[in-house]
Tab-separated table of C-alpha atoms and ligand atoms in Angstrom:
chain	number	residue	atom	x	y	z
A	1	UNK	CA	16.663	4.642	2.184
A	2	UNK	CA	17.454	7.913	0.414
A	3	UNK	CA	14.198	9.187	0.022
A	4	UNK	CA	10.930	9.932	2.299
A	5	UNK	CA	7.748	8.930	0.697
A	6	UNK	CA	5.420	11.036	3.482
A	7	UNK	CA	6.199	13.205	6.368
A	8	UNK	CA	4.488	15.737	8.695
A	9	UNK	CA	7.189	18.851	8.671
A	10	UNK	CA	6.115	22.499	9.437
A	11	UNK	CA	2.380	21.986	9.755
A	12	UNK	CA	2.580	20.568	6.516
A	13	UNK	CA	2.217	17.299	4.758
A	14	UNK	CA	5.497	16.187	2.349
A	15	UNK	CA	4.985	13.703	-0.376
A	16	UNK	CA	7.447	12.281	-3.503
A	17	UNK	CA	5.322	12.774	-5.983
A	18	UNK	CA	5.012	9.270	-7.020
A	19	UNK	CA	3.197	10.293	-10.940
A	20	UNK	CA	6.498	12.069	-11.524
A	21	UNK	CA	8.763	9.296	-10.830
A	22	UNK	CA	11.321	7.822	-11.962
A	23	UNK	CA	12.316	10.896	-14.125
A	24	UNK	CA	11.614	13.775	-11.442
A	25	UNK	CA	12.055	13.442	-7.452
A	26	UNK	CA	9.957	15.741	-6.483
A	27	UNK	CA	8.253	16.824	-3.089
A	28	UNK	CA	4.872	18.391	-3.284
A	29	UNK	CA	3.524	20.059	0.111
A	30	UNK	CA	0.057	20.309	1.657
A	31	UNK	CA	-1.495	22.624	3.983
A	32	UNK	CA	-5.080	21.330	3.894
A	33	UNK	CA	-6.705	18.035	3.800
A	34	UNK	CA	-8.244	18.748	0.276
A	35	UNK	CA	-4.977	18.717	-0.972
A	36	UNK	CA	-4.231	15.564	0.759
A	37	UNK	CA	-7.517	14.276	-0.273
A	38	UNK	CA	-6.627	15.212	-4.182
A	39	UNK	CA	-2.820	13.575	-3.604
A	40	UNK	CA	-4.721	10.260	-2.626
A	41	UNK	CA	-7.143	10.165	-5.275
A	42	UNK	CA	-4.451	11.025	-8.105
A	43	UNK	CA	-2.249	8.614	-6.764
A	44	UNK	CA	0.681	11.160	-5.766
A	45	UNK	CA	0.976	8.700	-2.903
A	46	UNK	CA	-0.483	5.168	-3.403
A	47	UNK	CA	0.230	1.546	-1.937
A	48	UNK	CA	-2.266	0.758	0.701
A	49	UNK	CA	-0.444	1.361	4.341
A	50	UNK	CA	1.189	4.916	2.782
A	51	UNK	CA	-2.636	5.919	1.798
A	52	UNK	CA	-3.242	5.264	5.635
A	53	UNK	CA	-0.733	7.616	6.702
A	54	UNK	CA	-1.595	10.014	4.805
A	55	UNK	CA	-5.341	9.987	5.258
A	56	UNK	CA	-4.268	9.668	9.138
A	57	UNK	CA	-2.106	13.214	8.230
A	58	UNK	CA	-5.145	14.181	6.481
A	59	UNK	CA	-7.196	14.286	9.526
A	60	UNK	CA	-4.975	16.239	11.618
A	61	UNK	CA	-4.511	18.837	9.031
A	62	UNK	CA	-8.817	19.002	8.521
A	63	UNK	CA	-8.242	19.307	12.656
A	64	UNK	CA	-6.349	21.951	12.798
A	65	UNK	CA	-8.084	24.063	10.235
A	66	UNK	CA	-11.606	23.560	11.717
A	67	UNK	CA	-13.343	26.801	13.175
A	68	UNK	CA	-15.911	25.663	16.346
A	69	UNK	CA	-17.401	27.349	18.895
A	70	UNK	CA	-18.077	24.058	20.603
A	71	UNK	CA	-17.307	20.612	20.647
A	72	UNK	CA	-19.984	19.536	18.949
A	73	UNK	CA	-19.390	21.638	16.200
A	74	UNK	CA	-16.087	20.166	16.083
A	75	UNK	CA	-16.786	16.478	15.985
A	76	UNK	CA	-19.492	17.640	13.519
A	77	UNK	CA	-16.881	18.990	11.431
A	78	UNK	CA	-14.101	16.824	11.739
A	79	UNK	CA	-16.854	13.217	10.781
A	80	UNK	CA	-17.175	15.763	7.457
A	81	UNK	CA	-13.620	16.230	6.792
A	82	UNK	CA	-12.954	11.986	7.626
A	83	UNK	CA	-15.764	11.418	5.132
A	84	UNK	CA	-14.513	13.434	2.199
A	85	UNK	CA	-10.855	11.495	2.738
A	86	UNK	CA	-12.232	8.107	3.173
A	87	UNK	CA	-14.415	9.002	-0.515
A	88	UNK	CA	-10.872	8.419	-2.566
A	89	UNK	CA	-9.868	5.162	-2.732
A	90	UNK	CA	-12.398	2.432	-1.815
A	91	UNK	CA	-10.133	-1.105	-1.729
A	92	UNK	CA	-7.144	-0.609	0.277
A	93	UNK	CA	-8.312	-0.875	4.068
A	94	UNK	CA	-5.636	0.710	5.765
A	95	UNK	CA	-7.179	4.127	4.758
A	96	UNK	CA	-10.277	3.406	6.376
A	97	UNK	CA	-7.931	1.879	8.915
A	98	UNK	CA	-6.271	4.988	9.654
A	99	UNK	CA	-9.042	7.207	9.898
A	100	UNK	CA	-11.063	5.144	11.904
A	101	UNK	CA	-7.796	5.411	14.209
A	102	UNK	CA	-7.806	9.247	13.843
A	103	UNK	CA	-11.887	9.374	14.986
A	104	UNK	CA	-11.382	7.397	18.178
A	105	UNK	CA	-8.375	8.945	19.194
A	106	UNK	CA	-10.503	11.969	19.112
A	107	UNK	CA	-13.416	10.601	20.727
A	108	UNK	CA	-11.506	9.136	23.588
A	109	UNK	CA	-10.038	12.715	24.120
A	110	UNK	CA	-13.775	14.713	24.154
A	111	UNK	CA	-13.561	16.093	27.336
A	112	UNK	CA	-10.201	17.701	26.740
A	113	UNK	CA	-10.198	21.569	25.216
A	114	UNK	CA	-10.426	21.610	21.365
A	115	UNK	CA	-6.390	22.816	20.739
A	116	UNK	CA	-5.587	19.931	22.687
A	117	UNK	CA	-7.773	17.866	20.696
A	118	UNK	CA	-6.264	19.131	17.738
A	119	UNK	CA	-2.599	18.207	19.269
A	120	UNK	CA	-3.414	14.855	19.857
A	121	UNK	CA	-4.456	14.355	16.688
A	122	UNK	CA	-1.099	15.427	14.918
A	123	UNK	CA	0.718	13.594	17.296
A	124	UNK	CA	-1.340	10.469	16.854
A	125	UNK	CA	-0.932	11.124	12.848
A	126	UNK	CA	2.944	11.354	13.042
A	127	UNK	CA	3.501	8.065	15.359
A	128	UNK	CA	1.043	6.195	12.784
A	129	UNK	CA	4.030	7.251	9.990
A	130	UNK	CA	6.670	5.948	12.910
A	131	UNK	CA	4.764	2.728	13.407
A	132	UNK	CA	4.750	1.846	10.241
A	133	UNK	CA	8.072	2.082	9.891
A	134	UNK	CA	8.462	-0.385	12.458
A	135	UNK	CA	6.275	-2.587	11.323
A	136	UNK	CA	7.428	-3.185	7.874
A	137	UNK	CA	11.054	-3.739	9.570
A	138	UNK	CA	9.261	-6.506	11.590
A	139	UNK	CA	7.886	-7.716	8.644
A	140	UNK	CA	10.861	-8.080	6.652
A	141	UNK	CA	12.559	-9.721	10.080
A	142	UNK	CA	9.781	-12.306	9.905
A	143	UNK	CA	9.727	-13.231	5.930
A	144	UNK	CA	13.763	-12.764	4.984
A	145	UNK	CA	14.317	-16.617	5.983
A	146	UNK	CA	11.692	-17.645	3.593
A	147	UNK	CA	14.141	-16.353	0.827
A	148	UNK	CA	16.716	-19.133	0.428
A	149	UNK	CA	20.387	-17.973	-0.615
A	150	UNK	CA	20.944	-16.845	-4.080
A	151	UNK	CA	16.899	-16.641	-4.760
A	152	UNK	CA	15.428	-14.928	-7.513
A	153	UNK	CA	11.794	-13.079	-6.139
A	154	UNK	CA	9.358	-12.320	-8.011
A	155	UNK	CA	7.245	-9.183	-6.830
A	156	UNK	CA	4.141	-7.237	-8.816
A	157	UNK	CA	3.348	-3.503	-8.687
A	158	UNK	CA	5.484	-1.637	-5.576
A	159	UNK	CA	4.957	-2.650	-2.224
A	160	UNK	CA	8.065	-0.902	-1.147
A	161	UNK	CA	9.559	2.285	0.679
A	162	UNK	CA	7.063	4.533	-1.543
A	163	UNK	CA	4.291	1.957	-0.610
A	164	UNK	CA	4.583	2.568	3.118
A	165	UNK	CA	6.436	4.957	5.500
A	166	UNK	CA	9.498	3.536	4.064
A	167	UNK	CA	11.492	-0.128	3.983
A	168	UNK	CA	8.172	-1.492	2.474
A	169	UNK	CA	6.043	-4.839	3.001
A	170	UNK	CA	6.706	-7.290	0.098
A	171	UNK	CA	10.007	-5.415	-0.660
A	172	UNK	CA	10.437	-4.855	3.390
A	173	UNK	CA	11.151	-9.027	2.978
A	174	UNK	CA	13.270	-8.391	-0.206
A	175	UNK	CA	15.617	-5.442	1.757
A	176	UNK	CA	15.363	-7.980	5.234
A	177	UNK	CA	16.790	-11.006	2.927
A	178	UNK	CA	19.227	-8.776	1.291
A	179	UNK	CA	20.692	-6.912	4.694
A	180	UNK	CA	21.075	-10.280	6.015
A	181	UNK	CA	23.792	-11.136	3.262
A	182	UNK	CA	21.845	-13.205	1.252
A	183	UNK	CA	22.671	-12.532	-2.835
A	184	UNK	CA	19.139	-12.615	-4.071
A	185	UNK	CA	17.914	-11.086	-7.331
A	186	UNK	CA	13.937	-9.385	-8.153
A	187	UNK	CA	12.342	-9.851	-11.138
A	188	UNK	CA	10.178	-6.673	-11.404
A	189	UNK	CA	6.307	-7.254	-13.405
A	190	UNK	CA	6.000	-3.933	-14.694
A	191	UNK	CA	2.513	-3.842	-13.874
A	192	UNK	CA	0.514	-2.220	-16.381
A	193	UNK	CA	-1.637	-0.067	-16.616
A	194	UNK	CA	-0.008	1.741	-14.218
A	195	UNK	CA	3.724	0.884	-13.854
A	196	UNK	CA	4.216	0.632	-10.662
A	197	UNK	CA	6.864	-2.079	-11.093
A	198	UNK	CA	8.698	-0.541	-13.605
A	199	UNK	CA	8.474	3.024	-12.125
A	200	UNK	CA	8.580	2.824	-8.893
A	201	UNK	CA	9.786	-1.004	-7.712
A	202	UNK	CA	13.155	-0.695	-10.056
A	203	UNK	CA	13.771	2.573	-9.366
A	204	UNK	CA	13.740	2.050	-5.543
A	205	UNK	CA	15.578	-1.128	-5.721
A	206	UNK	CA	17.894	0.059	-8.032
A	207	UNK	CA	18.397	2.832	-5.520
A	208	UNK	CA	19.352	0.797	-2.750
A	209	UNK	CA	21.738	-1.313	-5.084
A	210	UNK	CA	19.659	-4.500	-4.459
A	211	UNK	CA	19.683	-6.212	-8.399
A	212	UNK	CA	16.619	-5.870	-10.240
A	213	UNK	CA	15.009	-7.087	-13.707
A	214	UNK	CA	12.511	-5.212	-15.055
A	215	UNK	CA	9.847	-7.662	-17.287
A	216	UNK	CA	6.777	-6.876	-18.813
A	217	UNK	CA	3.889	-8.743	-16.776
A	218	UNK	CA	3.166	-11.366	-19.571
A	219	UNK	CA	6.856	-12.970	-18.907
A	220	UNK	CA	6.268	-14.067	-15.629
A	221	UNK	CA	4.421	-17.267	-16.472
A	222	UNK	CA	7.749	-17.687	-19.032
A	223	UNK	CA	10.222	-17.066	-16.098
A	224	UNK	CA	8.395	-19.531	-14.009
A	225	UNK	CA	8.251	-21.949	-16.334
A	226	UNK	CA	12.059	-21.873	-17.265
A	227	UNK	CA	12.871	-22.105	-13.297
A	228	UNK	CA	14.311	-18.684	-13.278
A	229	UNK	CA	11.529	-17.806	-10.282
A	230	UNK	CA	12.528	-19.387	-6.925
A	231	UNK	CA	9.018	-17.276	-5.077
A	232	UNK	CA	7.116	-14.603	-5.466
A	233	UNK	CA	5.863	-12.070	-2.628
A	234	UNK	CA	3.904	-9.185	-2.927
A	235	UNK	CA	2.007	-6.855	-0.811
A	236	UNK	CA	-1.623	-6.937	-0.018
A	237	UNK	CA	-4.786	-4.046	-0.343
A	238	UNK	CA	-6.742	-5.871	1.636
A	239	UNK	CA	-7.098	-9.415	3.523
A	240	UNK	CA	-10.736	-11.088	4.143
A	241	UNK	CA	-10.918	-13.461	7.429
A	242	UNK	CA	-10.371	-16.500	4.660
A	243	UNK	CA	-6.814	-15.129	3.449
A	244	UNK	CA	-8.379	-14.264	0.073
A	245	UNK	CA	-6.324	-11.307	-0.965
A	246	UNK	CA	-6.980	-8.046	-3.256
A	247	UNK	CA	-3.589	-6.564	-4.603
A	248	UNK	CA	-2.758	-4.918	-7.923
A	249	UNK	CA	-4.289	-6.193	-11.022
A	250	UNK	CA	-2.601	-9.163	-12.228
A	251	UNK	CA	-1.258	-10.765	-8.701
A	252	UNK	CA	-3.901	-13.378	-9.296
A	253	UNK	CA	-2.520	-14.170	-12.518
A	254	UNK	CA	1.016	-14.647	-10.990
A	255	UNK	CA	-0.546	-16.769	-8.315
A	256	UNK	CA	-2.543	-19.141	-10.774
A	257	UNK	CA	0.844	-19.350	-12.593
A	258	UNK	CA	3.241	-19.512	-9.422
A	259	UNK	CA	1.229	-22.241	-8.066
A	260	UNK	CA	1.038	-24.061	-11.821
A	261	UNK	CA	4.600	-23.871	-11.616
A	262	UNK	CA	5.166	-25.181	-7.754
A	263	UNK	CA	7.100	-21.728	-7.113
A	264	UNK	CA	5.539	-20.244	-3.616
A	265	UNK	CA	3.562	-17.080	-3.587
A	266	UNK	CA	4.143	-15.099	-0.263
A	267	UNK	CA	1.662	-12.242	0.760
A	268	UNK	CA	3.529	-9.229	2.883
A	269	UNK	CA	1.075	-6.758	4.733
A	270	UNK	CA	0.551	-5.335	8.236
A	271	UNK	CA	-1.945	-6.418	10.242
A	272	UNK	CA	-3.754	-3.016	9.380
A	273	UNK	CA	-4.412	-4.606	6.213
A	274	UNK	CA	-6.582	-7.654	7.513
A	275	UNK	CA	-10.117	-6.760	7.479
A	276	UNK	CA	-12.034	-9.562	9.378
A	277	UNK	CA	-15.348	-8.147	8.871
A	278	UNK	CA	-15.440	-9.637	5.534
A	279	UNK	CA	-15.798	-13.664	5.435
A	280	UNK	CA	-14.129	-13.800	1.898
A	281	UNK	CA	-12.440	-11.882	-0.955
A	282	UNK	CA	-15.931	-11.419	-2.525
A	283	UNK	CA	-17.024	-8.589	-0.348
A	284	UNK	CA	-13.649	-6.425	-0.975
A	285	UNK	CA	-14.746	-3.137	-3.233
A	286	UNK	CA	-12.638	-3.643	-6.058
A	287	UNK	CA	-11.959	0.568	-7.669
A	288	UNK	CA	-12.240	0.700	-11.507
A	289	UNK	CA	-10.440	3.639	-12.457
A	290	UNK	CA	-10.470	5.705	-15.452
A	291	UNK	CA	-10.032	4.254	-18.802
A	292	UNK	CA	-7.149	6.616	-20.179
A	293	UNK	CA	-5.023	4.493	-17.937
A	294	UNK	CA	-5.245	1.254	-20.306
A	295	UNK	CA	-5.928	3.704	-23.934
A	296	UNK	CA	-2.457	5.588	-22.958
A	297	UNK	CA	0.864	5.525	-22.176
A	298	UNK	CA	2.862	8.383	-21.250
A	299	UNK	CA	0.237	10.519	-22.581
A	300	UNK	CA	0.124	8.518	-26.076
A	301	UNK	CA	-3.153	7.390	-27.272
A	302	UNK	CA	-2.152	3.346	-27.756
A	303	UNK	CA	-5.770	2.471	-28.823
A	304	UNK	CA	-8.044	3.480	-31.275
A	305	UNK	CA	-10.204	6.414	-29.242
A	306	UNK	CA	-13.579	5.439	-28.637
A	307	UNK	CA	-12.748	1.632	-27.620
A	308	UNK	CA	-14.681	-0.096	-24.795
A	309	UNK	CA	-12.572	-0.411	-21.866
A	310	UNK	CA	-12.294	-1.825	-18.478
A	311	UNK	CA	-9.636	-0.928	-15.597
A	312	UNK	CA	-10.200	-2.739	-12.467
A	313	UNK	CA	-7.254	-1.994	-10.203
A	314	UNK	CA	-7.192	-4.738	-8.238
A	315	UNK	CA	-7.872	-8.428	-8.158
A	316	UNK	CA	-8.374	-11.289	-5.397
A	317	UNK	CA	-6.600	-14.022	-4.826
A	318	UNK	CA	-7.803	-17.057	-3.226
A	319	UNK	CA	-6.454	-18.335	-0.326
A	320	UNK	CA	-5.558	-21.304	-1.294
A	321	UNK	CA	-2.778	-20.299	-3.619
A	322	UNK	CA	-1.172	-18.365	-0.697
A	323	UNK	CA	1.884	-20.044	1.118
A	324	UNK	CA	1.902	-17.721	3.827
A	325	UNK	CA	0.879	-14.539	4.927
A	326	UNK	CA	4.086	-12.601	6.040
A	327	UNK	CA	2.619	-9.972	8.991
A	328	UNK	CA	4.478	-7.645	11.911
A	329	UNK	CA	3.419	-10.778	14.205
A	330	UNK	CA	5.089	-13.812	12.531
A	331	UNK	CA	3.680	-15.930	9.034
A	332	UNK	CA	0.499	-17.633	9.245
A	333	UNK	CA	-0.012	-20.416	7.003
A	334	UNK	CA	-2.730	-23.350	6.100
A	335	UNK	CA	-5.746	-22.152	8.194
A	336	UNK	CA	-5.720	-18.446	7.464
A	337	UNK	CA	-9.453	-18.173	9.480
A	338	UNK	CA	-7.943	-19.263	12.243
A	339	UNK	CA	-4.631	-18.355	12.206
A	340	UNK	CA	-5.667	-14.692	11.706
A	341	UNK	CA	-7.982	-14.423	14.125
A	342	UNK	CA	-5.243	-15.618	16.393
A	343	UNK	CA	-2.889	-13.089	14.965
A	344	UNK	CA	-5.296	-10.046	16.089
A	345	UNK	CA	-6.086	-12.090	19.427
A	346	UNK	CA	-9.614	-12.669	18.740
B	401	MRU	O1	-2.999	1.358	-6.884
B	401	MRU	P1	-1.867	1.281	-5.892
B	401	MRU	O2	-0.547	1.653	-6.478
B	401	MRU	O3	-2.181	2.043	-4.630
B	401	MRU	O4	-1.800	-0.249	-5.517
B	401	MRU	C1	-0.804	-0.677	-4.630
B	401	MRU	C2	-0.769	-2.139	-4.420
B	401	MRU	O5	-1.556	-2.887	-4.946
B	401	MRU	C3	0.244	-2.635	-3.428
B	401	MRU	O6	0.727	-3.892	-3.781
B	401	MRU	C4	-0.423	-2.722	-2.040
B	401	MRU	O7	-1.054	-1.522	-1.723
B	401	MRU	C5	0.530	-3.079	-0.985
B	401	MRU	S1	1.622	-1.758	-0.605
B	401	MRU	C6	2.637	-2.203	0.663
């Protein structure tokens, strides 16, 4: 891949500004966890395992800068700097994930002097980025034979290289399939209000030469229907202990219409993704974010100002319109309970 969506360099944290694609490719740098905070919340880096790296990045930074005369100080300090990060996006797990990660790793480490502390935690924040890496490789290994030979795939939003630490979950499968020799084609929901299909899924696809059609989200159900759509996988926010599954806005809608249409609908995610404290896709925080997202476009005003809006920015989908859950540790399928409590050995 030709770009990096987040890395630690220079006691700083590098980002492609993701708002600024596909027209700029710019890299914005931060020194201090507010400004990672900020680069969370405004979506300068979004998709829900990238968010964990960086709020894993965002630790170490908060870490570094902390002034204590003692340790308790410290850990005082550092719970206030993992609060104000874990305060900007509420639905994707693997932030919570990754800080959680950050806090133990600390904890386990008490008793050592606080630079040391402080070194473990940057190390521990660049081998989450590494991991990932790996993980959405394994990913891909495990769901590129679901993608039959001369396929077309259906994904929604980006769950790619500027999802993730690079390669990508959902598109991970996509560049796995498409290594392997297979000629597949994507069909590319814009996903409104946002865009991250159409600015950030085509432009990395179209990047790695991999062929990609940009539609508008309404078309899918069209597609479908005309047998144009051989599956559909996306990427995944969150996963209850049921399967249920909160993505983007409108990946229940392809689901509904996938399985309508008998066309399967993969999920792709790490296991950092799963949360198995929640029995079903009920308890997962859904964020509403702000309504200039759905009035404008580009800046434009699109609707009348004043109108009543809503912007959820995610949805659920049940289980049961799942075909399989594509993970680092193989594809569970049919009994997603149990099959993901195996998956986590629990
Ligand atoms: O609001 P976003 O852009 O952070 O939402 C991203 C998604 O919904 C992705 O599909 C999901 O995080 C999986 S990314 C590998």
């Amino acid at each position: 891949m030709s770009f990096r969506t987040i890395e630690w360099r220079d006691d700083k944290v590098i980002m492609i500004d993701q708002t600024r694609l596909p027209a700029e490719e710019v890299y914005n740098e931060y020194a201090d966890f507010q400004g990672v905070a900020e680069a969370i919340r405004g979506m300068i880096i979004r998709g829900a395992p990238a968010i964990g790296v960086a709020a894993a990045m965002g630790v170490a930074l908060g870490a570094r800068d902390i002034i204590a005369d003692t340790h308790e100080s410290f850990f005082r300090q550092l719970d206030n700097v993992c609060d104000i990060l874990a305060r900007t996006r509420p639905t994707a797990v693997n932030l919570f994930w990754g800080i959680e990660r950050m806090k133990r790793v600390a904890r386990a480490n008490g008793d050592k002097d606080l630079n040391s502390i402080r070194a473990i935690l940057k190390a521990e924040a660049i081998s989450i980025e590494q991991e990932d890496l790996r993980i959405c490789r394994a990913i891909g290994s495990h769901g590129a034979p679901l993608i039959r030979e001369g396929a077309t795939v259906l994904t929604h939003c980006n769950a790619g290289g500027l999802a993730t630490a690079g390669y990508g979950t959902a598109l991970g499968v996509i560049r796995a399939a498409h290594e392997a020799g297979k000629k597949i084609r994507v069909f590319a929901d814009e996903t409104r209000p946002w865009l991250q299909g159409a600015r950030l899924t085509a432009w990395e696809l179209m990047k790695d030469n991999i062929p990609v059609t940009l539609i508008s989200d309404n078309m899918a159900g069209w597609f479908m229907k005309k047998g144009e759509i051989d599956c559909v996988v996306v990427g995944a926010d969150r996963i209850a202990a049921n399967g249920d599954t909160a993505n983007k806005i409108g990946t229940y809608s392809v689901a509904v219409l996938a399985r309508e249409n008998r066309i399967p609908f993969y999920v792709a995610a790490p296991i950092s993704t799963l949360d198995l404290s929640l029995r079903s896709g009920d308890e997962i925080p859904i964020e509403e974010r702000h309504s200039n997202e759905v009035t404008h476009l580009a800046g434009r005003a699109i609707a009348p100002e004043g109108v009543a809006v809503r912007n959820p920015a995610f949805d659920v989908t049940p289980a049961r319109y799942i075909a399989g859950i594509i993970t680092e540790k193989g594809v569970v399928r049919g009994d997603y309970e149990a099959g993901l409590k195996r998956l986590v050995g629990q």
